Amino acid sequence: MIHLDPLSPEWDCPLGSKDLEEEECPWGGGSGLPPPGCFPGSWRHDVGLDCKGSPEGAEAQAGTVYYYSLLQSCLQQAGLPETQDRSQVPRTGCPGAEVTLCILGSPSTFLSVLLEGGVQSPGNMLLCLSPAWLTKVPAPGQPGEAALLVSKAVSFHPGGLTFLDDFVPPRRATYFLAGLGLGSCWGREAAELARDLTCPTGASAELARLLEDRLLTRRLLAQQGGVVVPATLAFTYKPPVLLRGGDASQGLRLVELSGKEGQETLVKEEVGAFLLSEALGDALQVAVKLSGWRWRGRQALRLYPRAELGTVVDTVLALLEKLEEEESVLVEAVCPPARLPFPGSPPPGPELAVRICAVVCRTQGDRPLLSKVVCGVGRGDRPLRHQSSLPLTLEVALAQCGLGEAAQVAVVRRRVKAAAEAALAAVLALETGLSAEQRGGRRARTDFLGVDFALTVAGGALTPVALELNGCLCLEACGALEGLWAAPRRGPAAEAAASAPLVETMLRRSARCLMEGRQLLLIGAGGVSKKFVWEAARDYGLKLHLVESDPNHFASQLVQTFIHFDVTEHRRDEENARLLAELVRARGLQLDGCFSYWDDCLVLTALLCQELGLPCNPPAAMRLAKQKSRTQLHLLRRHGPPWPAPSLHAVPCCPLESEADVERAIRQVPLPGVMKLEFGAGAVGVRLVEDAPQCHEHFSRIARDLQGEADHPGIGLGWGNAMLLMEFVEGTEHDVDLVLFGGRLLAAFVSDNGPTRLPGFTETAACMPTGLAPEQEAQLVQAAFRCCLGCGLLDGVFNVELKLTRAGPRLIEINPRMGGFYLRDWILELYGVDLFLAAAMVACGLRPALPTHPRARGHLVGVMCLVSQHLQALSSTASRETLQGLHDRGLLRFNQLEEALVPGEYEEPYCSVACAGPSPAEARLRLLGLCQGLGIDGPQYPVAHFLSHFK
């Protein structure tokens, strides 16, 4: 039998002298001090736990000391160093301009989150051991809401290093998570601190009360999530609004009572019918309990044989007297343990039961993601509860019960994953319909959930049955399992943290908090491929002011301020920057930052930032990166130290402005070579040239066809049509998208490109994440990083194109802006990282709130569609409407890059079509089948060949 409530000898244990509203302290008493020496260990006790200006009473001080000792014990058992006291020298910082992830709760419960936060955002994950270390202050301009200030905390850093810090001035929380469940010494204080904050919160007392109502959550899971729950009969007294009406759920029977007395006949009839119903399946016992937030963990467990109708009825009637409004008495089936086949003879001893504990987190786009499964194994004839069994992996737990076949274990894992993610999806859907007051604040959300399952047999199949929802107990169980590998020399160090997706969500929500209301000047609106900008800005609460050459651009109606200004003549960028600065001042714009993602406007943006005193890379660095031959020739001269130097990645080249330059370049650059526009974009005009006649012919053609901006807008012809000849290097092509701040690498995302249609270099296909070996991936990242630093690019989001040769990475070019085409969308989809938001943060002088080691959630493989090759398909079987419809159904990812279906000699891709999969091979096969069905694949455009690099 499996149940999670604590055992107690009497039904009336929560009543009597103890007030039901009072939270129980972790050492078991409501007001007693923790027992001396409860944590054996050697650590300093003369640490500064008092918070200046916020004195604590004796009982509160005892709680703070208890939690500090508990933290040291947890660190000790994990093989991590003792916390160092730095409180005598207060930390200074930038309040309101730095990520501050704050947790108020038990160290043992949140240790996994705290350690992971120390890795993903060093020094910004803070543990408060007392409510006195926190202060709420009214938020100007936001009536009824308050900012949360942190005066003292334990900060977490890589390697498990921790420091006890004071903060002067106090740090402003950008994310708050409070332990609101049982075992918290300060439930009331935590609930009040979490209510109506300006910063995002991952829990609230209001949401916790909903999740602690077992009847409500079971009905929610069964109706909205399709999750299997125990057969349950509920007698509810004046049920809450969320339980009134609605459709009946299979196995759940709700009986609304008009009163608590005189219900004997009704109870006997309902219980009798329930005990005989088929919904109970093979269950031999039933449990009777109270449901409601008052009773969570505060009642005894009583089990009765299914045949004892009279005893069950008497127990229900006795409990009805204890009900208050919106509470219920539940009679539920006790799920029988699954009888698993043991090879050979069954083991001696009692039958074993398995409790499965799953942690699921809310990720980008409010999508649930299972992060870890932990199991407990115990005797099948006794209740199996949290903290009463050792944490095991699913594989080990099932093997102990006789199920060791990998395929069967994988089936169980898939079912647990589906049920756990459906549970969180149902909770998130419920919260969407709640008001800010019902949630405990407009920023209160459930960011993670623990789901407890019993493993039983239903319909002849092993089935996880959801017993209850909780957060802290499952999180603590996962942390305990991870602790097996934490100390040195105990096992695989790469055990992924259950809380990794949760910390990523904390950082993502913190970034939103820091950026909401920021005023940004955007130079150049871009085309259809940048339509996402306006929706994203609205979603993030950014206030955009736009400078654009086209007075009729659709984005002019989507921004706070529209400034019509011709930015296409880049030979006048210095003058234009001064004029724009005067316009900005004349309009009284109070800007936090200025940036651009449009190639043509990058140098102008740097010059304007310089005029306005806003953060940006030096104009000289942007000019250097913008002109391709200058980039390569500059890096060729950078021999170090330090080593390896950027010169190792540069490629010999020669700038071309006249026919004479072409002849000189042929003598200097080995052929075959690549000829391209100095300031070009989108691979327009890029061509493989194998001999001198081809060089002269291509130079003449470009000089004739692409003379100015009007000939092909948006590819840099406002800078002129100068060209360069560079050596052609063999190898696979890759994009590396970097986020840098203060010259430090914060994040890097590597994608693979398919073979191009020589002699052209227009992109054909791509795959993300890279399929390269980790060492090769690291070589590409470091090469891209060194090349950016070598050009003086220290802050921003950059796209670096490289080839991986047998001698290592070679630079193709640096695009000193966010990656184009599909890259922002793919990185957001796979990693939950938005390069647009990162670029906006850097532009405001803020360090982007990014995880240190983002983990991909799958694989994407995509192919480009060209009007010259796919006009018929794009006008029929693969029309924009068709592709968008497939995208909306989740069957592919569609990124439109051009507006019109107009073929031309110098073309850019019209769109990107991609498929997702758990592996590159599966994503590739899905895409190939889709392209064949849509008419994208064909003899002149062999998709299988373009995808061949991704096998």
JSON list of N, CA, C and O in Angstrom, two decimals, residues 777-795:
[
{"chain": "A", "resi": 777, "resn": "GLU", "atom": "N", "xyz": [33.44, 21.23, -30.98]},
{"chain": "A", "resi": 777, "resn": "GLU", "atom": "CA", "xyz": [32.51, 22.31, -30.66]},
{"chain": "A", "resi": 777, "resn": "GLU", "atom": "C", "xyz": [33.22, 23.39, -29.83]},
{"chain": "A", "resi": 777, "resn": "GLU", "atom": "O", "xyz": [33.08, 24.59, -30.10]},
{"chain": "A", "resi": 778, "resn": "ALA", "atom": "N", "xyz": [33.99, 22.96, -28.85]},
{"chain": "A", "resi": 778, "resn": "ALA", "atom": "CA", "xyz": [34.72, 23.92, -28.02]},
{"chain": "A", "resi": 778, "resn": "ALA", "atom": "C", "xyz": [35.73, 24.71, -28.83]},
{"chain": "A", "resi": 778, "resn": "ALA", "atom": "O", "xyz": [35.94, 25.91, -28.61]},
{"chain": "A", "resi": 779, "resn": "GLN", "atom": "N", "xyz": [36.38, 24.06, -29.80]},
{"chain": "A", "resi": 779, "resn": "GLN", "atom": "CA", "xyz": [37.33, 24.76, -30.67]},
{"chain": "A", "resi": 779, "resn": "GLN", "atom": "C", "xyz": [36.63, 25.87, -31.44]},
{"chain": "A", "resi": 779, "resn": "GLN", "atom": "O", "xyz": [37.15, 27.00, -31.57]},
{"chain": "A", "resi": 780, "resn": "LEU", "atom": "N", "xyz": [35.45, 25.58, -31.98]},
{"chain": "A", "resi": 780, "resn": "LEU", "atom": "CA", "xyz": [34.70, 26.59, -32.72]},
{"chain": "A", "resi": 780, "resn": "LEU", "atom": "C", "xyz": [34.30, 27.76, -31.82]},
{"chain": "A", "resi": 780, "resn": "LEU", "atom": "O", "xyz": [34.42, 28.93, -32.21]},
{"chain": "A", "resi": 781, "resn": "VAL", "atom": "N", "xyz": [33.82, 27.44, -30.63]},
{"chain": "A", "resi": 781, "resn": "VAL", "atom": "CA", "xyz": [33.40, 28.50, -29.71]},
{"chain": "A", "resi": 781, "resn": "VAL", "atom": "C", "xyz": [34.57, 29.39, -29.34]},
{"chain": "A", "resi": 781, "resn": "VAL", "atom": "O", "xyz": [34.47, 30.63, -29.36]},
{"chain": "A", "resi": 782, "resn": "GLN", "atom": "N", "xyz": [35.70, 28.78, -29.00]},
{"chain": "A", "resi": 782, "resn": "GLN", "atom": "CA", "xyz": [36.85, 29.57, -28.60]},
{"chain": "A", "resi": 782, "resn": "GLN", "atom": "C", "xyz": [37.41, 30.37, -29.78]},
{"chain": "A", "resi": 782, "resn": "GLN", "atom": "O", "xyz": [37.86, 31.51, -29.60]},
{"chain": "A", "resi": 783, "resn": "ALA", "atom": "N", "xyz": [37.37, 29.81, -30.98]},
{"chain": "A", "resi": 783, "resn": "ALA", "atom": "CA", "xyz": [37.84, 30.55, -32.15]},
{"chain": "A", "resi": 783, "resn": "ALA", "atom": "C", "xyz": [36.96, 31.77, -32.38]},
{"chain": "A", "resi": 783, "resn": "ALA", "atom": "O", "xyz": [37.46, 32.89, -32.62]},
{"chain": "A", "resi": 784, "resn": "ALA", "atom": "N", "xyz": [35.65, 31.60, -32.30]},
{"chain": "A", "resi": 784, "resn": "ALA", "atom": "CA", "xyz": [34.73, 32.73, -32.49]},
{"chain": "A", "resi": 784, "resn": "ALA", "atom": "C", "xyz": [34.95, 33.78, -31.42]},
{"chain": "A", "resi": 784, "resn": "ALA", "atom": "O", "xyz": [34.97, 34.99, -31.70]},
{"chain": "A", "resi": 785, "resn": "PHE", "atom": "N", "xyz": [35.11, 33.33, -30.18]},
{"chain": "A", "resi": 785, "resn": "PHE", "atom": "CA", "xyz": [35.32, 34.25, -29.05]},
{"chain": "A", "resi": 785, "resn": "PHE", "atom": "C", "xyz": [36.61, 35.04, -29.23]},
{"chain": "A", "resi": 785, "resn": "PHE", "atom": "O", "xyz": [36.64, 36.27, -29.09]},
{"chain": "A", "resi": 786, "resn": "ARG", "atom": "N", "xyz": [37.70, 34.35, -29.59]},
{"chain": "A", "resi": 786, "resn": "ARG", "atom": "CA", "xyz": [38.99, 35.03, -29.75]},
{"chain": "A", "resi": 786, "resn": "ARG", "atom": "C", "xyz": [38.95, 36.03, -30.91]},
{"chain": "A", "resi": 786, "resn": "ARG", "atom": "O", "xyz": [39.55, 37.10, -30.83]},
{"chain": "A", "resi": 787, "resn": "CYS", "atom": "N", "xyz": [38.26, 35.67, -31.97]},
{"chain": "A", "resi": 787, "resn": "CYS", "atom": "CA", "xyz": [38.18, 36.59, -33.11]},
{"chain": "A", "resi": 787, "resn": "CYS", "atom": "C", "xyz": [37.41, 37.85, -32.75]},
{"chain": "A", "resi": 787, "resn": "CYS", "atom": "O", "xyz": [37.78, 38.95, -33.15]},
{"chain": "A", "resi": 788, "resn": "CYS", "atom": "N", "xyz": [36.33, 37.70, -31.97]},
{"chain": "A", "resi": 788, "resn": "CYS", "atom": "CA", "xyz": [35.58, 38.88, -31.52]},
{"chain": "A", "resi": 788, "resn": "CYS", "atom": "C", "xyz": [36.45, 39.77, -30.64]},
{"chain": "A", "resi": 788, "resn": "CYS", "atom": "O", "xyz": [36.51, 40.99, -30.83]},
{"chain": "A", "resi": 789, "resn": "LEU", "atom": "N", "xyz": [37.10, 39.17, -29.66]},
{"chain": "A", "resi": 789, "resn": "LEU", "atom": "CA", "xyz": [37.97, 39.95, -28.79]},
{"chain": "A", "resi": 789, "resn": "LEU", "atom": "C", "xyz": [39.09, 40.61, -29.59]},
{"chain": "A", "resi": 789, "resn": "LEU", "atom": "O", "xyz": [39.47, 41.77, -29.32]},
{"chain": "A", "resi": 790, "resn": "GLY", "atom": "N", "xyz": [39.63, 39.88, -30.57]},
{"chain": "A", "resi": 790, "resn": "GLY", "atom": "CA", "xyz": [40.71, 40.43, -31.37]},
{"chain": "A", "resi": 790, "resn": "GLY", "atom": "C", "xyz": [40.30, 41.66, -32.16]},
{"chain": "A", "resi": 790, "resn": "GLY", "atom": "O", "xyz": [41.14, 42.50, -32.49]},
{"chain": "A", "resi": 791, "resn": "CYS", "atom": "N", "xyz": [39.00, 41.78, -32.46]},
{"chain": "A", "resi": 791, "resn": "CYS", "atom": "CA", "xyz": [38.50, 42.96, -33.18]},
{"chain": "A", "resi": 791, "resn": "CYS", "atom": "C", "xyz": [37.99, 44.04, -32.23]},
{"chain": "A", "resi": 791, "resn": "CYS", "atom": "O", "xyz": [37.50, 45.08, -32.70]},
{"chain": "A", "resi": 792, "resn": "GLY", "atom": "N", "xyz": [38.07, 43.80, -30.93]},
{"chain": "A", "resi": 792, "resn": "GLY", "atom": "CA", "xyz": [37.61, 44.79, -29.97]},
{"chain": "A", "resi": 792, "resn": "GLY", "atom": "C", "xyz": [36.13, 44.72, -29.66]},
{"chain": "A", "resi": 792, "resn": "GLY", "atom": "O", "xyz": [35.57, 45.65, -29.07]},
{"chain": "A", "resi": 793, "resn": "LEU", "atom": "N", "xyz": [35.48, 43.63, -30.02]},
{"chain": "A", "resi": 793, "resn": "LEU", "atom": "CA", "xyz": [34.06, 43.44, -29.72]},
{"chain": "A", "resi": 793, "resn": "LEU", "atom": "C", "xyz": [33.94, 42.79, -28.35]},
{"chain": "A", "resi": 793, "resn": "LEU", "atom": "O", "xyz": [34.18, 41.59, -28.18]},
{"chain": "A", "resi": 794, "resn": "LEU", "atom": "N", "xyz": [33.56, 43.57, -27.36]},
{"chain": "A", "resi": 794, "resn": "LEU", "atom": "CA", "xyz": [33.55, 43.11, -25.97]},
{"chain": "A", "resi": 794, "resn": "LEU", "atom": "C", "xyz": [32.14, 42.93, -25.41]},
{"chain": "A", "resi": 794, "resn": "LEU", "atom": "O", "xyz": [31.97, 42.20, -24.43]},
{"chain": "A", "resi": 795, "resn": "ASP", "atom": "N", "xyz": [31.16, 43.61, -25.97]},
{"chain": "A", "resi": 795, "resn": "ASP", "atom": "CA", "xyz": [29.81, 43.58, -25.42]},
{"chain": "A", "resi": 795, "resn": "ASP", "atom": "C", "xyz": [28.79, 43.44, -26.54]},
{"chain": "A", "resi": 795, "resn": "ASP", "atom": "O", "xyz": [28.77, 44.24, -27.48]}
]
